[in-house]
């Protein structure tokens, strides 16, 4: 009976209708045990515990009281454990934040290419021989260097496979044009190494955009005309894209050679993986040892001995069963020296071998003629004729 009476007094307390006499009785009841005192402290300290009672009180006082006692017990436990729950949540948040930070650090980590001793020796020999004045810089005195694209027009860039917003960015980029018979070794902002052949051009930004959690879809984009050998820095967060007149080369961590002109583009994959997307075509994934050639709207993929391009990147000419006529075109592009032939039979002879590109052209011609049993003579200052 007393318990029911106390329930009534508590109900009056919750509703704010308790009299002074009832309050004195409730105070005495509170002092009887720790349990009673704890309940009254909760009622005073956490007013939200009374909300359930007030919801039901106007409808059914008995039901309101039963509901109140059940939920008060549950909420007391929540209140008691709240500091521990909060601490656990903070620890979990710190763990998740740490894991996220480590993942992002690894995701955006840049791994620059490691240059072999052969490549380093080629760079030094190129400089010593006067074919290049720069050593892995993003600028060169032995080239026509224009900052912020002062000599590049919007119309000129429209021939490439570029989005409209990328064209505006490219107009602000640096570009380097190598002079005839000179080459250039560039180290781009991300550590990528680009070996530019003579009479070639690259358009590139001073700094590539960084990938962020809020802007993860950024790319490292350059434009190339002529011949270049790329050793690309690995970065999971940013694709490396080379734009040519006939399509895009998308790097997936690799070394590759590209030769592009108004008429055609050739891409040879030395190591790793690249995708090549001809204009208005689907992306083709190349495997090491494959070479893709685009002429007009046609694309062909063939197997190729990559020693030719590895040799090219280390200062060597590499010919495998190559016609003398084709070799003459290579030598002319490299040295501006014209090589002619006494007759069609000599022109069609095939040669294999590797030759030091930084030696004098005459040394190369001497070596070929010795191997083939031929002879050569200088027709004029810029022309050599080969005969039997």
mmCIF file with all atom_site columns, C-alpha atoms in Angstrom, residues 191-361:
data_model
loop_
_atom_site.group_PDB
_atom_site.id
_atom_site.type_symbol
_atom_site.label_atom_id
_atom_site.label_alt_id
_atom_site.label_comp_id
_atom_site.label_asym_id
_atom_site.label_entity_id
_atom_site.label_seq_id
_atom_site.pdbx_PDB_ins_code
_atom_site.Cartn_x
_atom_site.Cartn_y
_atom_site.Cartn_z
_atom_site.occupancy
_atom_site.B_iso_or_equiv
_atom_site.pdbx_formal_charge
_atom_site.auth_seq_id
_atom_site.auth_comp_id
_atom_site.auth_asym_id
_atom_site.auth_atom_id
_atom_site.pdbx_PDB_model_num
ATOM 1   C CA . UNK A 1 191 ? 59.910 13.187 -60.819  1.00 0.00 ? 191 UNK A CA 1
ATOM 2   C CA . UNK A 1 192 ? 58.989 11.791 -64.241  1.00 0.00 ? 192 UNK A CA 1
ATOM 3   C CA . UNK A 1 193 ? 61.964 11.779 -66.629  1.00 0.00 ? 193 UNK A CA 1
ATOM 4   C CA . UNK A 1 194 ? 61.399 12.734 -70.276  1.00 0.00 ? 194 UNK A CA 1
ATOM 5   C CA . UNK A 1 195 ? 64.132 12.235 -72.868  1.00 0.00 ? 195 UNK A CA 1
ATOM 6   C CA . UNK A 1 196 ? 63.291 14.575 -75.757  1.00 0.00 ? 196 UNK A CA 1
ATOM 7   C CA . UNK A 1 197 ? 64.752 13.923 -79.184  1.00 0.00 ? 197 UNK A CA 1
ATOM 8   C CA . UNK A 1 198 ? 65.935 16.628 -81.561  1.00 0.00 ? 198 UNK A CA 1
ATOM 9   C CA . UNK A 1 199 ? 63.326 18.902 -83.123  1.00 0.00 ? 199 UNK A CA 1
ATOM 10  C CA . UNK A 1 200 ? 60.626 17.876 -80.632  1.00 0.00 ? 200 UNK A CA 1
ATOM 11  C CA . UNK A 1 201 ? 58.309 19.703 -78.258  1.00 0.00 ? 201 UNK A CA 1
ATOM 12  C CA . UNK A 1 202 ? 56.680 19.090 -74.892  1.00 0.00 ? 202 UNK A CA 1
ATOM 13  C CA . UNK A 1 203 ? 54.046 21.250 -73.205  1.00 0.00 ? 203 UNK A CA 1
ATOM 14  C CA . UNK A 1 204 ? 53.900 20.703 -69.452  1.00 0.00 ? 204 UNK A CA 1
ATOM 15  C CA . UNK A 1 205 ? 52.882 22.491 -66.221  1.00 0.00 ? 205 UNK A CA 1
ATOM 16  C CA . UNK A 1 206 ? 55.410 23.807 -63.766  1.00 0.00 ? 206 UNK A CA 1
ATOM 17  C CA . UNK A 1 207 ? 53.487 21.931 -61.055  1.00 0.00 ? 207 UNK A CA 1
ATOM 18  C CA . UNK A 1 208 ? 50.983 19.124 -61.474  1.00 0.00 ? 208 UNK A CA 1
ATOM 19  C CA . UNK A 1 209 ? 47.769 19.383 -59.468  1.00 0.00 ? 209 UNK A CA 1
ATOM 20  C CA . UNK A 1 210 ? 47.619 17.319 -56.273  1.00 0.00 ? 210 UNK A CA 1
ATOM 21  C CA . UNK A 1 211 ? 44.889 14.771 -55.614  1.00 0.00 ? 211 UNK A CA 1
ATOM 22  C CA . UNK A 1 212 ? 42.803 15.426 -52.491  1.00 0.00 ? 212 UNK A CA 1
ATOM 23  C CA . UNK A 1 213 ? 39.944 13.655 -50.751  1.00 0.00 ? 213 UNK A CA 1
ATOM 24  C CA . UNK A 1 214 ? 37.608 16.312 -52.134  1.00 0.00 ? 214 UNK A CA 1
ATOM 25  C CA . UNK A 1 215 ? 39.149 16.372 -55.623  1.00 0.00 ? 215 UNK A CA 1
ATOM 26  C CA . UNK A 1 216 ? 40.551 12.885 -56.320  1.00 0.00 ? 216 UNK A CA 1
ATOM 27  C CA . UNK A 1 217 ? 40.154 12.830 -60.116  1.00 0.00 ? 217 UNK A CA 1
ATOM 28  C CA . UNK A 1 218 ? 43.122 14.948 -61.141  1.00 0.00 ? 218 UNK A CA 1
ATOM 29  C CA . UNK A 1 219 ? 45.598 13.950 -63.852  1.00 0.00 ? 219 UNK A CA 1
ATOM 30  C CA . UNK A 1 220 ? 49.170 14.726 -64.840  1.00 0.00 ? 220 UNK A CA 1
ATOM 31  C CA . UNK A 1 221 ? 48.804 15.881 -68.443  1.00 0.00 ? 221 UNK A CA 1
ATOM 32  C CA . UNK A 1 222 ? 51.379 16.870 -71.066  1.00 0.00 ? 222 UNK A CA 1
ATOM 33  C CA . UNK A 1 223 ? 51.432 17.343 -74.845  1.00 0.00 ? 223 UNK A CA 1
ATOM 34  C CA . UNK A 1 224 ? 54.172 15.930 -77.081  1.00 0.00 ? 224 UNK A CA 1
ATOM 35  C CA . UNK A 1 225 ? 55.191 16.476 -80.694  1.00 0.00 ? 225 UNK A CA 1
ATOM 36  C CA . UNK A 1 226 ? 58.204 14.673 -82.109  1.00 0.00 ? 226 UNK A CA 1
ATOM 37  C CA . UNK A 1 227 ? 60.019 11.864 -80.283  1.00 0.00 ? 227 UNK A CA 1
ATOM 38  C CA . UNK A 1 228 ? 60.300 11.274 -76.552  1.00 0.00 ? 228 UNK A CA 1
ATOM 39  C CA . UNK A 1 229 ? 61.093 8.466  -74.132  1.00 0.00 ? 229 UNK A CA 1
ATOM 40  C CA . UNK A 1 230 ? 59.091 8.588  -70.877  1.00 0.00 ? 230 UNK A CA 1
ATOM 41  C CA . UNK A 1 231 ? 60.108 7.107  -67.530  1.00 0.00 ? 231 UNK A CA 1
ATOM 42  C CA . UNK A 1 232 ? 57.011 7.907  -65.495  1.00 0.00 ? 232 UNK A CA 1
ATOM 43  C CA . UNK A 1 233 ? 56.910 8.395  -61.727  1.00 0.00 ? 233 UNK A CA 1
ATOM 44  C CA . UNK A 1 234 ? 54.386 6.010  -60.169  1.00 0.00 ? 234 UNK A CA 1
ATOM 45  C CA . UNK A 1 235 ? 51.416 7.675  -58.458  1.00 0.00 ? 235 UNK A CA 1
ATOM 46  C CA . UNK A 1 236 ? 48.193 5.729  -57.809  1.00 0.00 ? 236 UNK A CA 1
ATOM 47  C CA . UNK A 1 237 ? 46.199 8.894  -57.254  1.00 0.00 ? 237 UNK A CA 1
ATOM 48  C CA . UNK A 1 238 ? 46.985 10.624 -60.576  1.00 0.00 ? 238 UNK A CA 1
ATOM 49  C CA . UNK A 1 239 ? 47.041 9.176  -64.073  1.00 0.00 ? 239 UNK A CA 1
ATOM 50  C CA . UNK A 1 240 ? 49.807 10.355 -66.366  1.00 0.00 ? 240 UNK A CA 1
ATOM 51  C CA . UNK A 1 241 ? 48.384 11.284 -69.776  1.00 0.00 ? 241 UNK A CA 1
ATOM 52  C CA . UNK A 1 242 ? 50.346 12.176 -72.909  1.00 0.00 ? 242 UNK A CA 1
ATOM 53  C CA . UNK A 1 243 ? 48.252 13.941 -75.541  1.00 0.00 ? 243 UNK A CA 1
ATOM 54  C CA . UNK A 1 244 ? 49.256 13.546 -79.198  1.00 0.00 ? 244 UNK A CA 1
ATOM 55  C CA . UNK A 1 245 ? 47.622 14.657 -82.436  1.00 0.00 ? 245 UNK A CA 1
ATOM 56  C CA . UNK A 1 246 ? 46.164 11.183 -82.949  1.00 0.00 ? 246 UNK A CA 1
ATOM 57  C CA . UNK A 1 247 ? 45.124 10.150 -79.450  1.00 0.00 ? 247 UNK A CA 1
ATOM 58  C CA . UNK A 1 248 ? 46.010 9.871  -75.764  1.00 0.00 ? 248 UNK A CA 1
ATOM 59  C CA . UNK A 1 249 ? 48.523 7.646  -74.006  1.00 0.00 ? 249 UNK A CA 1
ATOM 60  C CA . UNK A 1 250 ? 47.417 6.777  -70.471  1.00 0.00 ? 250 UNK A CA 1
ATOM 61  C CA . UNK A 1 251 ? 50.221 5.515  -68.252  1.00 0.00 ? 251 UNK A CA 1
ATOM 62  C CA . UNK A 1 252 ? 49.713 2.858  -65.572  1.00 0.00 ? 252 UNK A CA 1
ATOM 63  C CA . UNK A 1 253 ? 53.315 2.835  -64.298  1.00 0.00 ? 253 UNK A CA 1
ATOM 64  C CA . UNK A 1 254 ? 55.776 2.304  -67.077  1.00 0.00 ? 254 UNK A CA 1
ATOM 65  C CA . UNK A 1 255 ? 58.460 3.276  -69.595  1.00 0.00 ? 255 UNK A CA 1
ATOM 66  C CA . UNK A 1 256 ? 57.418 3.975  -73.147  1.00 0.00 ? 256 UNK A CA 1
ATOM 67  C CA . UNK A 1 257 ? 58.555 5.659  -76.346  1.00 0.00 ? 257 UNK A CA 1
ATOM 68  C CA . UNK A 1 258 ? 56.346 7.921  -78.447  1.00 0.00 ? 258 UNK A CA 1
ATOM 69  C CA . UNK A 1 259 ? 56.989 9.334  -81.926  1.00 0.00 ? 259 UNK A CA 1
ATOM 70  C CA . UNK A 1 260 ? 54.285 11.627 -83.245  1.00 0.00 ? 260 UNK A CA 1
ATOM 71  C CA . UNK A 1 261 ? 53.896 13.960 -86.203  1.00 0.00 ? 261 UNK A CA 1
ATOM 72  C CA . UNK A 1 262 ? 51.140 15.500 -88.297  1.00 0.00 ? 262 UNK A CA 1
ATOM 73  C CA . UNK A 1 263 ? 50.653 12.249 -90.211  1.00 0.00 ? 263 UNK A CA 1
ATOM 74  C CA . UNK A 1 264 ? 51.060 9.489  -87.624  1.00 0.00 ? 264 UNK A CA 1
ATOM 75  C CA . UNK A 1 265 ? 51.710 8.514  -84.013  1.00 0.00 ? 265 UNK A CA 1
ATOM 76  C CA . UNK A 1 266 ? 53.699 5.507  -82.806  1.00 0.00 ? 266 UNK A CA 1
ATOM 77  C CA . UNK A 1 267 ? 53.728 4.265  -79.200  1.00 0.00 ? 267 UNK A CA 1
ATOM 78  C CA . UNK A 1 268 ? 56.053 1.489  -78.017  1.00 0.00 ? 268 UNK A CA 1
ATOM 79  C CA . UNK A 1 269 ? 55.669 -0.010 -74.534  1.00 0.00 ? 269 UNK A CA 1
ATOM 80  C CA . UNK A 1 270 ? 59.042 -0.935 -73.033  1.00 0.00 ? 270 UNK A CA 1
ATOM 81  C CA . UNK A 1 271 ? 57.941 -1.815 -69.492  1.00 0.00 ? 271 UNK A CA 1
ATOM 82  C CA . UNK A 1 272 ? 54.753 -1.732 -67.422  1.00 0.00 ? 272 UNK A CA 1
ATOM 83  C CA . UNK A 1 273 ? 51.342 -0.968 -68.871  1.00 0.00 ? 273 UNK A CA 1
ATOM 84  C CA . UNK A 1 274 ? 49.773 1.794  -70.924  1.00 0.00 ? 274 UNK A CA 1
ATOM 85  C CA . UNK A 1 275 ? 46.452 2.430  -72.549  1.00 0.00 ? 275 UNK A CA 1
ATOM 86  C CA . UNK A 1 276 ? 46.281 4.094  -75.934  1.00 0.00 ? 276 UNK A CA 1
ATOM 87  C CA . UNK A 1 277 ? 43.078 5.786  -77.004  1.00 0.00 ? 277 UNK A CA 1
ATOM 88  C CA . UNK A 1 278 ? 42.980 6.961  -80.598  1.00 0.00 ? 278 UNK A CA 1
ATOM 89  C CA . UNK A 1 279 ? 40.715 9.911  -81.265  1.00 0.00 ? 279 UNK A CA 1
ATOM 90  C CA . UNK A 1 280 ? 37.095 8.758  -81.358  1.00 0.00 ? 280 UNK A CA 1
ATOM 91  C CA . UNK A 1 281 ? 38.201 5.233  -80.481  1.00 0.00 ? 281 UNK A CA 1
ATOM 92  C CA . UNK A 1 282 ? 38.218 2.822  -77.539  1.00 0.00 ? 282 UNK A CA 1
ATOM 93  C CA . UNK A 1 283 ? 41.191 2.484  -75.211  1.00 0.00 ? 283 UNK A CA 1
ATOM 94  C CA . UNK A 1 284 ? 43.607 -0.313 -76.120  1.00 0.00 ? 284 UNK A CA 1
ATOM 95  C CA . UNK A 1 285 ? 45.815 -1.754 -73.376  1.00 0.00 ? 285 UNK A CA 1
ATOM 96  C CA . UNK A 1 286 ? 49.326 -2.491 -74.628  1.00 0.00 ? 286 UNK A CA 1
ATOM 97  C CA . UNK A 1 287 ? 51.596 -5.172 -73.226  1.00 0.00 ? 287 UNK A CA 1
ATOM 98  C CA . UNK A 1 288 ? 55.383 -4.841 -72.944  1.00 0.00 ? 288 UNK A CA 1
ATOM 99  C CA . UNK A 1 289 ? 56.936 -5.464 -76.339  1.00 0.00 ? 289 UNK A CA 1
ATOM 100 C CA . UNK A 1 290 ? 53.957 -4.114 -78.286  1.00 0.00 ? 290 UNK A CA 1
ATOM 101 C CA . UNK A 1 291 ? 53.935 -1.094 -80.563  1.00 0.00 ? 291 UNK A CA 1
ATOM 102 C CA . UNK A 1 292 ? 50.776 0.732  -81.643  1.00 0.00 ? 292 UNK A CA 1
ATOM 103 C CA . UNK A 1 293 ? 50.782 2.858  -84.789  1.00 0.00 ? 293 UNK A CA 1
ATOM 104 C CA . UNK A 1 294 ? 48.054 5.283  -85.848  1.00 0.00 ? 294 UNK A CA 1
ATOM 105 C CA . UNK A 1 295 ? 47.908 6.507  -89.436  1.00 0.00 ? 295 UNK A CA 1
ATOM 106 C CA . UNK A 1 296 ? 44.758 8.391  -90.344  1.00 0.00 ? 296 UNK A CA 1
ATOM 107 C CA . UNK A 1 297 ? 41.843 6.522  -88.756  1.00 0.00 ? 297 UNK A CA 1
ATOM 108 C CA . UNK A 1 298 ? 43.599 3.139  -88.713  1.00 0.00 ? 298 UNK A CA 1
ATOM 109 C CA . UNK A 1 299 ? 45.349 1.628  -85.698  1.00 0.00 ? 299 UNK A CA 1
ATOM 110 C CA . UNK A 1 300 ? 47.674 -1.374 -85.828  1.00 0.00 ? 300 UNK A CA 1
ATOM 111 C CA . UNK A 1 301 ? 49.446 -3.208 -82.999  1.00 0.00 ? 301 UNK A CA 1
ATOM 112 C CA . UNK A 1 302 ? 52.555 -5.298 -83.639  1.00 0.00 ? 302 UNK A CA 1
ATOM 113 C CA . UNK A 1 303 ? 55.221 -7.042 -81.591  1.00 0.00 ? 303 UNK A CA 1
ATOM 114 C CA . UNK A 1 304 ? 58.492 -5.130 -81.495  1.00 0.00 ? 304 UNK A CA 1
ATOM 115 C CA . UNK A 1 305 ? 61.997 -5.687 -80.141  1.00 0.00 ? 305 UNK A CA 1
ATOM 116 C CA . UNK A 1 306 ? 62.201 -3.071 -77.387  1.00 0.00 ? 306 UNK A CA 1
ATOM 117 C CA . UNK A 1 307 ? 66.008 -3.135 -77.449  1.00 0.00 ? 307 UNK A CA 1
ATOM 118 C CA . UNK A 1 308 ? 65.724 -0.496 -80.177  1.00 0.00 ? 308 UNK A CA 1
ATOM 119 C CA . UNK A 1 309 ? 64.090 1.940  -77.746  1.00 0.00 ? 309 UNK A CA 1
ATOM 120 C CA . UNK A 1 310 ? 66.188 0.986  -74.738  1.00 0.00 ? 310 UNK A CA 1
ATOM 121 C CA . UNK A 1 311 ? 69.259 1.641  -76.901  1.00 0.00 ? 311 UNK A CA 1
ATOM 122 C CA . UNK A 1 312 ? 67.802 4.962  -78.069  1.00 0.00 ? 312 UNK A CA 1
ATOM 123 C CA . UNK A 1 313 ? 67.359 6.019  -74.452  1.00 0.00 ? 313 UNK A CA 1
ATOM 124 C CA . UNK A 1 314 ? 70.980 5.204  -73.629  1.00 0.00 ? 314 UNK A CA 1
ATOM 125 C CA . UNK A 1 315 ? 72.525 7.030  -76.570  1.00 0.00 ? 315 UNK A CA 1
ATOM 126 C CA . UNK A 1 316 ? 72.701 4.182  -79.073  1.00 0.00 ? 316 UNK A CA 1
ATOM 127 C CA . UNK A 1 317 ? 71.303 3.477  -82.500  1.00 0.00 ? 317 UNK A CA 1
ATOM 128 C CA . UNK A 1 318 ? 69.916 -0.066 -82.653  1.00 0.00 ? 318 UNK A CA 1
ATOM 129 C CA . UNK A 1 319 ? 69.059 -1.572 -86.032  1.00 0.00 ? 319 UNK A CA 1
ATOM 130 C CA . UNK A 1 320 ? 67.628 -5.038 -86.551  1.00 0.00 ? 320 UNK A CA 1
ATOM 131 C CA . UNK A 1 321 ? 67.505 -6.118 -90.191  1.00 0.00 ? 321 UNK A CA 1
ATOM 132 C CA . UNK A 1 322 ? 66.822 -2.494 -91.158  1.00 0.00 ? 322 UNK A CA 1
ATOM 133 C CA . UNK A 1 323 ? 67.068 -1.121 -94.701  1.00 0.00 ? 323 UNK A CA 1
ATOM 134 C CA . UNK A 1 324 ? 69.877 1.363  -95.331  1.00 0.00 ? 324 UNK A CA 1
ATOM 135 C CA . UNK A 1 325 ? 67.234 3.744  -96.653  1.00 0.00 ? 325 UNK A CA 1
ATOM 136 C CA . UNK A 1 326 ? 65.430 3.681  -93.270  1.00 0.00 ? 326 UNK A CA 1
ATOM 137 C CA . UNK A 1 327 ? 68.721 4.170  -91.423  1.00 0.00 ? 327 UNK A CA 1
ATOM 138 C CA . UNK A 1 328 ? 69.395 7.216  -93.590  1.00 0.00 ? 328 UNK A CA 1
ATOM 139 C CA . UNK A 1 329 ? 66.128 8.806  -92.400  1.00 0.00 ? 329 UNK A CA 1
ATOM 140 C CA . UNK A 1 330 ? 67.061 8.161  -88.751  1.00 0.00 ? 330 UNK A CA 1
ATOM 141 C CA . UNK A 1 331 ? 70.534 9.656  -89.185  1.00 0.00 ? 331 UNK A CA 1
ATOM 142 C CA . UNK A 1 332 ? 69.137 12.706 -90.976  1.00 0.00 ? 332 UNK A CA 1
ATOM 143 C CA . UNK A 1 333 ? 66.660 13.385 -88.182  1.00 0.00 ? 333 UNK A CA 1
ATOM 144 C CA . UNK A 1 334 ? 69.404 13.079 -85.591  1.00 0.00 ? 334 UNK A CA 1
ATOM 145 C CA . UNK A 1 335 ? 72.263 14.909 -87.328  1.00 0.00 ? 335 UNK A CA 1
ATOM 146 C CA . UNK A 1 336 ? 70.793 16.843 -90.289  1.00 0.00 ? 336 UNK A CA 1
ATOM 147 C CA . UNK A 1 337 ? 73.204 14.910 -92.509  1.00 0.00 ? 337 UNK A CA 1
ATOM 148 C CA . UNK A 1 338 ? 71.745 13.698 -95.834  1.00 0.00 ? 338 UNK A CA 1
ATOM 149 C CA . UNK A 1 339 ? 72.689 10.149 -96.842  1.00 0.00 ? 339 UNK A CA 1
ATOM 150 C CA . UNK A 1 340 ? 72.111 9.182  -100.458 1.00 0.00 ? 340 UNK A CA 1
ATOM 151 C CA . UNK A 1 341 ? 72.831 5.977  -102.392 1.00 0.00 ? 341 UNK A CA 1
ATOM 152 C CA . UNK A 1 342 ? 74.485 5.186  -105.683 1.00 0.00 ? 342 UNK A CA 1
ATOM 153 C CA . UNK A 1 343 ? 71.660 2.843  -106.732 1.00 0.00 ? 343 UNK A CA 1
ATOM 154 C CA . UNK A 1 344 ? 68.482 1.122  -105.516 1.00 0.00 ? 344 UNK A CA 1
ATOM 155 C CA . UNK A 1 345 ? 70.330 -2.092 -104.734 1.00 0.00 ? 345 UNK A CA 1
ATOM 156 C CA . UNK A 1 346 ? 72.479 -0.360 -102.122 1.00 0.00 ? 346 UNK A CA 1
ATOM 157 C CA . UNK A 1 347 ? 69.472 1.524  -100.786 1.00 0.00 ? 347 UNK A CA 1
ATOM 158 C CA . UNK A 1 348 ? 67.643 -1.774 -100.152 1.00 0.00 ? 348 UNK A CA 1
ATOM 159 C CA . UNK A 1 349 ? 70.454 -3.553 -98.303  1.00 0.00 ? 349 UNK A CA 1
ATOM 160 C CA . UNK A 1 350 ? 69.615 -4.620 -94.707  1.00 0.00 ? 350 UNK A CA 1
ATOM 161 C CA . UNK A 1 351 ? 71.785 -3.917 -91.658  1.00 0.00 ? 351 UNK A CA 1
ATOM 162 C CA . UNK A 1 352 ? 71.737 -5.104 -88.024  1.00 0.00 ? 352 UNK A CA 1
ATOM 163 C CA . UNK A 1 353 ? 73.787 -3.738 -85.149  1.00 0.00 ? 353 UNK A CA 1
ATOM 164 C CA . UNK A 1 354 ? 74.100 -1.026 -82.524  1.00 0.00 ? 354 UNK A CA 1
ATOM 165 C CA . UNK A 1 355 ? 76.114 2.171  -82.869  1.00 0.00 ? 355 UNK A CA 1
ATOM 166 C CA . UNK A 1 356 ? 77.046 5.007  -80.513  1.00 0.00 ? 356 UNK A CA 1
ATOM 167 C CA . UNK A 1 357 ? 74.777 7.936  -81.345  1.00 0.00 ? 357 UNK A CA 1
ATOM 168 C CA . UNK A 1 358 ? 77.083 10.534 -79.842  1.00 0.00 ? 358 UNK A CA 1
ATOM 169 C CA . UNK A 1 359 ? 80.022 9.725  -82.095  1.00 0.00 ? 359 UNK A CA 1
ATOM 170 C CA . UNK A 1 360 ? 80.483 11.620 -85.323  1.00 0.00 ? 360 UNK A CA 1
ATOM 171 C CA . UNK A 1 361 ? 78.163 10.643 -88.193  1.00 0.00 ? 361 UNK A CA 1
#
